[in-house]
Amino acid sequence: MRTGIPVASALLAALPAAYAQEQAPAETGGLQEVVVTAEKRVENLQDVPISVQVLDTKTLDQLNVGNIDDYVKFAPAINYVRGEGQGGNSNPGESHIYIRGVVSGGTNHTGSQPSVGEYLDEQPVTTIDGNVDVHIYDIQRIEVLEGPQGTLYGASSESGTVRIITNKPDPSKFAAGFDVQGNQILQHGSGYEAEGFVNIPITSTMAVRLVGWDEHDGGYISNVAGTDVNACIVNGVRSFPTWAAANGHPGVCPAQAPIGAGAISNAAYVRNDYNPVNTKGGRGALRWDLGDWTVTPTFMAQDVTTEGFFGYDPAVGDLQVVHFAPENSSDSWYQGALTVEGKMSNFDLVYSGGFFKRDTHTLADYSDYSLFYDRVYGSGVYWTGNNGLPVMGQELVVSRHDFEKWSHELRLSTPLDLPGKGTVGLFVQRQLHNIYEQYTMPGYNFVSPYGSPLNLNGLADFLSIPTLYQTIWLTDETRVDRDQAAFAQATWDITQQLSLTGGMRAYKFDNTVDGFFGYSFNYPFSSGMKHCFEGAIVKFAPCTDLTQRSDGHGTVPLGTLTFKATPDVMFYATYSKGFRPGGINRTAQAGVPPYSADFLKNYEIGWKTQLFDHHLRMNGSIFREDWNDFQFSFLGLNSVTIIENAASARITGFENNIEWAPTRAFLGSLNFQWINPYITQKVCSGGTQCPDVFGVPSATGSYLWAPAGTHLPITPDFKGSIIARFNLTPMGKLEPYFQGNWTYQSSASVQLRVDQGGIVGSMPPYALVDLRLGATYDNLTGELYLTNAFDRLAQLSRFTQTAPTKFDGSPTPVDTQPYIVPAQPRTIGIKVGMRF
């Protein structure tokens, strides 16, 4: 942080000097109009009474934004984490984003729906367990809609919506371009990127636009023969307690045992910079103008493959881990969509429909679970092979998540020039999620991580799931979420300056989960086959122990009063409400009912201003949000996620976006959010009485987890960015420029539970600086860039692979090996692009 502040000061200090240049009238330039469709109609950003941050085409290009990691840096309202344990690799595609601090921590495939909606053009692409990481190229803009958007966007927009709007085909002209770049992560891996687009008019009313990209990102995490004494790892060798105690239970790390007979080694997997990423994809769109009607079919596909693990173990060393198995992932998805726009009399009619399919596969090391459950619970005594001898606790997770989403929306809007204008619509959506997570114990020196009859050292057949080899636990479920809604929003211009907007969304949801989760019948714990009530209804399950439904309906309102003081100054006051559907709990533990919907009420006063002949733009808001009976996830028995309506929270904040263009030679922006998200009631484990002190259970066995006033996790009190771009003196056709940007966020906890937060730790404050020096020459652009210029080890998330404390709710430590997912280290690169 100390190194970032002077850079920020230097950028701000440059503003008066740049402003002084305004005296030359020939160089005077103003801010361009920003067009958005946040209210599902084309409007000037300054006329929209919603808190919206926009990154347009030019800004995305100037900041070299390529993915979710890039654009969340410049959106103060967005916070995110990359991975939260439970057998993942924290790879791209495992990110979860949150807006305005509406986060209680913990996600799961059978848990709560997201609180932030993600849209690609008109279609939702929100998936339940991880945001889709859309490659950002040839994108018209990214809109971040802050606060509940329940009226127009529905259930997964409880706290906000992120909309990625692509460039559309243009029948009026041919256009094409490409960008290539190479980069080097200093002292680590190297990467490259090639992108291109072409817009081809076919007739005067028809055009096609094609886009493609191929990217390789170098690795920067190393798997080493290191030491983490707390995790029973010494020089790349992990020893399990049960073996050392002759099937006793010492509860501590033993002396190093022989490899293969009490200990495992990572020697076969040691590698530097072992987490590279490869991304390939493309997009195609057709536009056909038919008089008053326009038809736009689009198709987009992307494939991301990774190797390795994306966090490091601070006890081992910066950017280093000690892992004991192959690790990789793939994330492939495609979307086909159709948008039809036209006129019915003077009314605008829009139909948008789409089909989205996403398949993710992950292979992950899960020996942390085996180690800590052995050390705390003595689980290792149950891990035996066909020969009756102990099996090494080298556990792996094989995950496959297949998503399908159908969505259709039909809406009708009145002309904008009427004193009363509005939009009505219908929405229907069906989401399918096939969940497959296989936890295998193939034994030391295994042949296949997926389990194989050739692995003589693996888990015994009678302990394994009968349909699979050497599988100690299986989750094989089908989840279907169905949503229907009707919505209306209308604005009445009371006077030329004052208008009133009202809206309502009536919704209905019907969600089901069916399948199997748990152990085999012969395993000594109860979860799994001992609770089966019928034969298998999913492919790999031995039987069915889960079939549950959650449904409900309701309405959410919106009300906004807008005052247009001048054509360039607007104030608004808004009340809005967002919601997230309820759902089921899988666990067989007694007294754990389904969880109910939670609701977010938003009270907001905002302003949109343009001053000094549109050279200065200041937009901002102050808000209070009440989050009632929020859904809280935690790990229970056998690390099965439980969701409860825990308590209520209040979030107050102030956000501001300032853009300044005093001359054509300078453009600067300052974006920030200050926020105070805290719970208003204490959160405890199960029980009818809640104690007031930590570590001492009540008479009913309940433990205090978080007292009233505890800060909600993930969200820093302050997050902001400064961007300064200097267009230097041209030299003929050569137009050089320099750009610097500074991003900062304060510290943030990662757990709502105070006891677990003490084990996992908090993310400290950090500041990142990026620098760019380049020039344009006609249609050619060249740029040299340096990201994370001061090589700060910024922490994007922290987690443990399994529960940090015991499942009985007590603060007794279990998994005390935290991982940290860092920002990419200092990277230098060169980029060249051309437009035709």
PDB file of C-alpha atoms in Angstrom, residues 615-775:
ATOM      1  CA  HIS A 615     -15.733  18.216 -19.581  1.00  0.00           C
ATOM      2  CA  LEU A 616     -16.536  16.871 -16.102  1.00  0.00           C
ATOM      3  CA  ARG A 617     -18.926  14.050 -15.244  1.00  0.00           C
ATOM      4  CA  MET A 618     -19.787  13.139 -11.661  1.00  0.00           C
ATOM      5  CA  ASN A 619     -22.210  10.318 -10.927  1.00  0.00           C
ATOM      6  CA  GLY A 620     -22.764   8.825  -7.519  1.00  0.00           C
ATOM      7  CA  SER A 621     -25.131   7.617  -4.849  1.00  0.00           C
ATOM      8  CA  ILE A 622     -25.567   6.976  -1.162  1.00  0.00           C
ATOM      9  CA  PHE A 623     -27.506   3.900  -0.154  1.00  0.00           C
ATOM     10  CA  ARG A 624     -28.743   1.710   2.643  1.00  0.00           C
ATOM     11  CA  GLU A 625     -29.652  -1.914   2.070  1.00  0.00           C
ATOM     12  CA  ASP A 626     -31.408  -4.229   4.526  1.00  0.00           C
ATOM     13  CA  TRP A 627     -30.764  -7.914   3.885  1.00  0.00           C
ATOM     14  CA  ASN A 628     -33.362  -9.904   5.779  1.00  0.00           C
ATOM     15  CA  ASP A 629     -33.013 -13.574   6.809  1.00  0.00           C
ATOM     16  CA  PHE A 630     -30.015 -13.997   4.549  1.00  0.00           C
ATOM     17  CA  GLN A 631     -28.983 -17.454   3.413  1.00  0.00           C
ATOM     18  CA  PHE A 632     -25.824 -18.608   5.195  1.00  0.00           C
ATOM     19  CA  SER A 633     -23.809 -21.648   4.078  1.00  0.00           C
ATOM     20  CA  PHE A 634     -21.503 -23.704   6.279  1.00  0.00           C
ATOM     21  CA  LEU A 635     -20.006 -27.190   6.296  1.00  0.00           C
ATOM     22  CA  GLY A 636     -21.693 -29.773   8.479  1.00  0.00           C
ATOM     23  CA  LEU A 637     -21.133 -33.483   9.043  1.00  0.00           C
ATOM     24  CA  ASN A 638     -18.819 -35.045   6.423  1.00  0.00           C
ATOM     25  CA  SER A 639     -18.243 -31.555   4.944  1.00  0.00           C
ATOM     26  CA  VAL A 640     -21.759 -31.485   3.474  1.00  0.00           C
ATOM     27  CA  THR A 641     -22.945 -27.903   2.974  1.00  0.00           C
ATOM     28  CA  ILE A 642     -25.895 -26.736   5.074  1.00  0.00           C
ATOM     29  CA  ILE A 643     -27.801 -23.537   4.291  1.00  0.00           C
ATOM     30  CA  GLU A 644     -29.812 -21.666   6.907  1.00  0.00           C
ATOM     31  CA  ASN A 645     -31.625 -18.347   7.075  1.00  0.00           C
ATOM     32  CA  ALA A 646     -29.178 -17.079   9.640  1.00  0.00           C
ATOM     33  CA  ALA A 647     -29.898 -13.464  10.527  1.00  0.00           C
ATOM     34  CA  SER A 648     -30.231 -10.011   9.002  1.00  0.00           C
ATOM     35  CA  ALA A 649     -27.673  -7.488   7.841  1.00  0.00           C
ATOM     36  CA  ARG A 650     -27.456  -3.795   7.011  1.00  0.00           C
ATOM     37  CA  ILE A 651     -25.246  -2.292   4.342  1.00  0.00           C
ATOM     38  CA  THR A 652     -24.617   1.434   4.058  1.00  0.00           C
ATOM     39  CA  GLY A 653     -22.409   3.000   1.462  1.00  0.00           C
ATOM     40  CA  PHE A 654     -21.337   5.844  -0.753  1.00  0.00           C
ATOM     41  CA  GLU A 655     -20.049   5.477  -4.307  1.00  0.00           C
ATOM     42  CA  ASN A 656     -18.818   8.001  -6.823  1.00  0.00           C
ATOM     43  CA  ASN A 657     -17.595   7.972 -10.404  1.00  0.00           C
ATOM     44  CA  ILE A 658     -15.735  11.051 -11.677  1.00  0.00           C
ATOM     45  CA  GLU A 659     -14.464  11.527 -15.234  1.00  0.00           C
ATOM     46  CA  TRP A 660     -12.552  14.594 -16.339  1.00  0.00           C
ATOM     47  CA  ALA A 661     -11.465  15.556 -19.855  1.00  0.00           C
ATOM     48  CA  PRO A 662     -10.180  19.150 -19.608  1.00  0.00           C
ATOM     49  CA  THR A 663      -8.459  18.872 -23.003  1.00  0.00           C
ATOM     50  CA  ARG A 664      -8.012  16.363 -25.785  1.00  0.00           C
ATOM     51  CA  ALA A 665      -4.587  15.711 -24.287  1.00  0.00           C
ATOM     52  CA  PHE A 666      -5.851  14.259 -21.020  1.00  0.00           C
ATOM     53  CA  LEU A 667      -8.558  11.987 -19.659  1.00  0.00           C
ATOM     54  CA  GLY A 668      -8.745  11.068 -15.997  1.00  0.00           C
ATOM     55  CA  SER A 669     -11.177   9.118 -13.859  1.00  0.00           C
ATOM     56  CA  LEU A 670     -11.651   8.421 -10.178  1.00  0.00           C
ATOM     57  CA  ASN A 671     -13.988   5.619  -9.085  1.00  0.00           C
ATOM     58  CA  PHE A 672     -14.517   4.480  -5.525  1.00  0.00           C
ATOM     59  CA  GLN A 673     -16.937   2.925  -3.089  1.00  0.00           C
ATOM     60  CA  TRP A 674     -16.988   3.201   0.678  1.00  0.00           C
ATOM     61  CA  ILE A 675     -19.196   0.623   2.324  1.00  0.00           C
ATOM     62  CA  ASN A 676     -20.076  -0.678   5.776  1.00  0.00           C
ATOM     63  CA  PRO A 677     -21.741  -4.116   5.589  1.00  0.00           C
ATOM     64  CA  TYR A 678     -22.492  -5.730   8.964  1.00  0.00           C
ATOM     65  CA  ILE A 679     -24.907  -8.161  10.565  1.00  0.00           C
ATOM     66  CA  THR A 680     -27.532  -6.730  12.892  1.00  0.00           C
ATOM     67  CA  GLN A 681     -28.156 -10.004  14.743  1.00  0.00           C
ATOM     68  CA  LYS A 682     -25.753 -12.603  16.051  1.00  0.00           C
ATOM     69  CA  VAL A 683     -25.254 -15.825  14.108  1.00  0.00           C
ATOM     70  CA  CYS A 684     -25.014 -19.142  15.943  1.00  0.00           C
ATOM     71  CA  SER A 685     -24.933 -22.851  15.247  1.00  0.00           C
ATOM     72  CA  GLY A 686     -28.115 -24.906  15.601  1.00  0.00           C
ATOM     73  CA  GLY A 687     -30.049 -24.785  18.829  1.00  0.00           C
ATOM     74  CA  THR A 688     -32.839 -22.800  20.411  1.00  0.00           C
ATOM     75  CA  GLN A 689     -30.524 -20.711  22.590  1.00  0.00           C
ATOM     76  CA  CYS A 690     -27.663 -18.581  21.349  1.00  0.00           C
ATOM     77  CA  PRO A 691     -24.799 -17.802  23.760  1.00  0.00           C
ATOM     78  CA  ASP A 692     -23.071 -14.443  24.011  1.00  0.00           C
ATOM     79  CA  VAL A 693     -19.477 -15.674  24.314  1.00  0.00           C
ATOM     80  CA  PHE A 694     -17.260 -17.700  21.995  1.00  0.00           C
ATOM     81  CA  GLY A 695     -16.321 -21.306  22.685  1.00  0.00           C
ATOM     82  CA  VAL A 696     -18.936 -21.988  25.374  1.00  0.00           C
ATOM     83  CA  PRO A 697     -22.067 -23.812  24.184  1.00  0.00           C
ATOM     84  CA  SER A 698     -25.545 -22.957  25.400  1.00  0.00           C
ATOM     85  CA  ALA A 699     -27.725 -25.479  27.210  1.00  0.00           C
ATOM     86  CA  THR A 700     -28.987 -26.675  23.818  1.00  0.00           C
ATOM     87  CA  GLY A 701     -25.469 -27.080  22.389  1.00  0.00           C
ATOM     88  CA  SER A 702     -25.440 -23.920  20.288  1.00  0.00           C
ATOM     89  CA  TYR A 703     -22.185 -21.996  19.720  1.00  0.00           C
ATOM     90  CA  LEU A 704     -21.766 -18.306  18.954  1.00  0.00           C
ATOM     91  CA  TRP A 705     -20.297 -17.845  15.473  1.00  0.00           C
ATOM     92  CA  ALA A 706     -20.557 -14.104  14.866  1.00  0.00           C
ATOM     93  CA  PRO A 707     -21.851 -11.371  17.198  1.00  0.00           C
ATOM     94  CA  ALA A 708     -24.035  -8.528  15.975  1.00  0.00           C
ATOM     95  CA  GLY A 709     -21.901  -5.928  14.231  1.00  0.00           C
ATOM     96  CA  THR A 710     -19.632  -8.477  12.532  1.00  0.00           C
ATOM     97  CA  HIS A 711     -18.485  -7.346   9.092  1.00  0.00           C
ATOM     98  CA  LEU A 712     -19.850  -9.339   6.154  1.00  0.00           C
ATOM     99  CA  PRO A 713     -17.039 -11.262   4.411  1.00  0.00           C
ATOM    100  CA  ILE A 714     -15.206 -10.650   1.127  1.00  0.00           C
ATOM    101  CA  THR A 715     -16.069  -6.929   0.952  1.00  0.00           C
ATOM    102  CA  PRO A 716     -13.444  -4.277   1.837  1.00  0.00           C
ATOM    103  CA  ASP A 717     -14.575  -1.037   3.434  1.00  0.00           C
ATOM    104  CA  PHE A 718     -12.979   0.886   0.570  1.00  0.00           C
ATOM    105  CA  LYS A 719     -12.237   0.018  -3.032  1.00  0.00           C
ATOM    106  CA  GLY A 720     -11.260   2.449  -5.754  1.00  0.00           C
ATOM    107  CA  SER A 721      -9.241   3.184  -8.852  1.00  0.00           C
ATOM    108  CA  ILE A 722      -7.576   6.130 -10.582  1.00  0.00           C
ATOM    109  CA  ILE A 723      -6.912   6.136 -14.323  1.00  0.00           C
ATOM    110  CA  ALA A 724      -4.937   8.867 -16.084  1.00  0.00           C
ATOM    111  CA  ARG A 725      -4.304   8.889 -19.831  1.00  0.00           C
ATOM    112  CA  PHE A 726      -2.058  11.457 -21.508  1.00  0.00           C
ATOM    113  CA  ASN A 727      -2.200  11.943 -25.267  1.00  0.00           C
ATOM    114  CA  LEU A 728       1.281  13.294 -25.941  1.00  0.00           C
ATOM    115  CA  THR A 729       2.276  15.779 -28.641  1.00  0.00           C
ATOM    116  CA  PRO A 730       1.808  14.188 -32.104  1.00  0.00           C
ATOM    117  CA  MET A 731       4.811  13.752 -34.381  1.00  0.00           C
ATOM    118  CA  GLY A 732       3.217  13.815 -37.791  1.00  0.00           C
ATOM    119  CA  LYS A 733       0.913  10.794 -38.012  1.00  0.00           C
ATOM    120  CA  LEU A 734       2.503   9.264 -34.938  1.00  0.00           C
ATOM    121  CA  GLU A 735       0.347   9.950 -31.869  1.00  0.00           C
ATOM    122  CA  PRO A 736       2.034   8.731 -28.661  1.00  0.00           C
ATOM    123  CA  TYR A 737       0.293   8.265 -25.331  1.00  0.00           C
ATOM    124  CA  PHE A 738       1.007   7.263 -21.749  1.00  0.00           C
ATOM    125  CA  GLN A 739      -1.438   5.725 -19.305  1.00  0.00           C
ATOM    126  CA  GLY A 740      -1.239   4.810 -15.651  1.00  0.00           C
ATOM    127  CA  ASN A 741      -3.861   3.236 -13.458  1.00  0.00           C
ATOM    128  CA  TRP A 742      -3.890   2.593  -9.735  1.00  0.00           C
ATOM    129  CA  THR A 743      -6.322   0.255  -7.979  1.00  0.00           C
ATOM    130  CA  TYR A 744      -6.652  -0.149  -4.247  1.00  0.00           C
ATOM    131  CA  GLN A 745      -8.784  -2.001  -1.768  1.00  0.00           C
ATOM    132  CA  SER A 746      -8.674  -2.152   2.014  1.00  0.00           C
ATOM    133  CA  SER A 747      -8.534  -5.360   4.033  1.00  0.00           C
ATOM    134  CA  ALA A 748     -11.398  -7.851   4.019  1.00  0.00           C
ATOM    135  CA  SER A 749     -12.330 -10.930   6.000  1.00  0.00           C
ATOM    136  CA  VAL A 750     -13.140 -14.143   4.160  1.00  0.00           C
ATOM    137  CA  GLN A 751     -15.390 -15.791   6.754  1.00  0.00           C
ATOM    138  CA  LEU A 752     -18.485 -14.558   8.536  1.00  0.00           C
ATOM    139  CA  ARG A 753     -17.743 -16.963  11.384  1.00  0.00           C
ATOM    140  CA  VAL A 754     -15.222 -15.259  13.640  1.00  0.00           C
ATOM    141  CA  ASP A 755     -13.713 -18.554  14.858  1.00  0.00           C
ATOM    142  CA  GLN A 756     -13.073 -19.776  11.307  1.00  0.00           C
ATOM    143  CA  GLY A 757     -11.833 -16.366  10.226  1.00  0.00           C
ATOM    144  CA  GLY A 758      -9.110 -16.635  12.839  1.00  0.00           C
ATOM    145  CA  ILE A 759      -7.866 -19.832  11.173  1.00  0.00           C
ATOM    146  CA  VAL A 760      -8.199 -18.858   7.521  1.00  0.00           C
ATOM    147  CA  GLY A 761      -7.058 -15.264   8.024  1.00  0.00           C
ATOM    148  CA  SER A 762      -8.057 -12.021   6.290  1.00  0.00           C
ATOM    149  CA  MET A 763      -7.004 -10.498   2.992  1.00  0.00           C
ATOM    150  CA  PRO A 764      -4.736  -7.509   3.744  1.00  0.00           C
ATOM    151  CA  PRO A 765      -5.048  -4.201   1.852  1.00  0.00           C
ATOM    152  CA  TYR A 766      -3.245  -3.886  -1.445  1.00  0.00           C
ATOM    153  CA  ALA A 767      -2.558  -1.441  -4.255  1.00  0.00           C
ATOM    154  CA  LEU A 768      -1.739  -2.395  -7.842  1.00  0.00           C
ATOM    155  CA  VAL A 769      -0.239  -0.147 -10.519  1.00  0.00           C
ATOM    156  CA  ASP A 770      -0.329  -0.737 -14.291  1.00  0.00           C
ATOM    157  CA  LEU A 771       1.611   1.394 -16.794  1.00  0.00           C
ATOM    158  CA  ARG A 772       1.272   1.664 -20.590  1.00  0.00           C
ATOM    159  CA  LEU A 773       3.293   3.537 -23.200  1.00  0.00           C
ATOM    160  CA  GLY A 774       2.246   3.368 -26.824  1.00  0.00           C
ATOM    161  CA  ALA A 775       1.433   5.153 -30.037  1.00  0.00           C
TER     162      ALA A 775
END
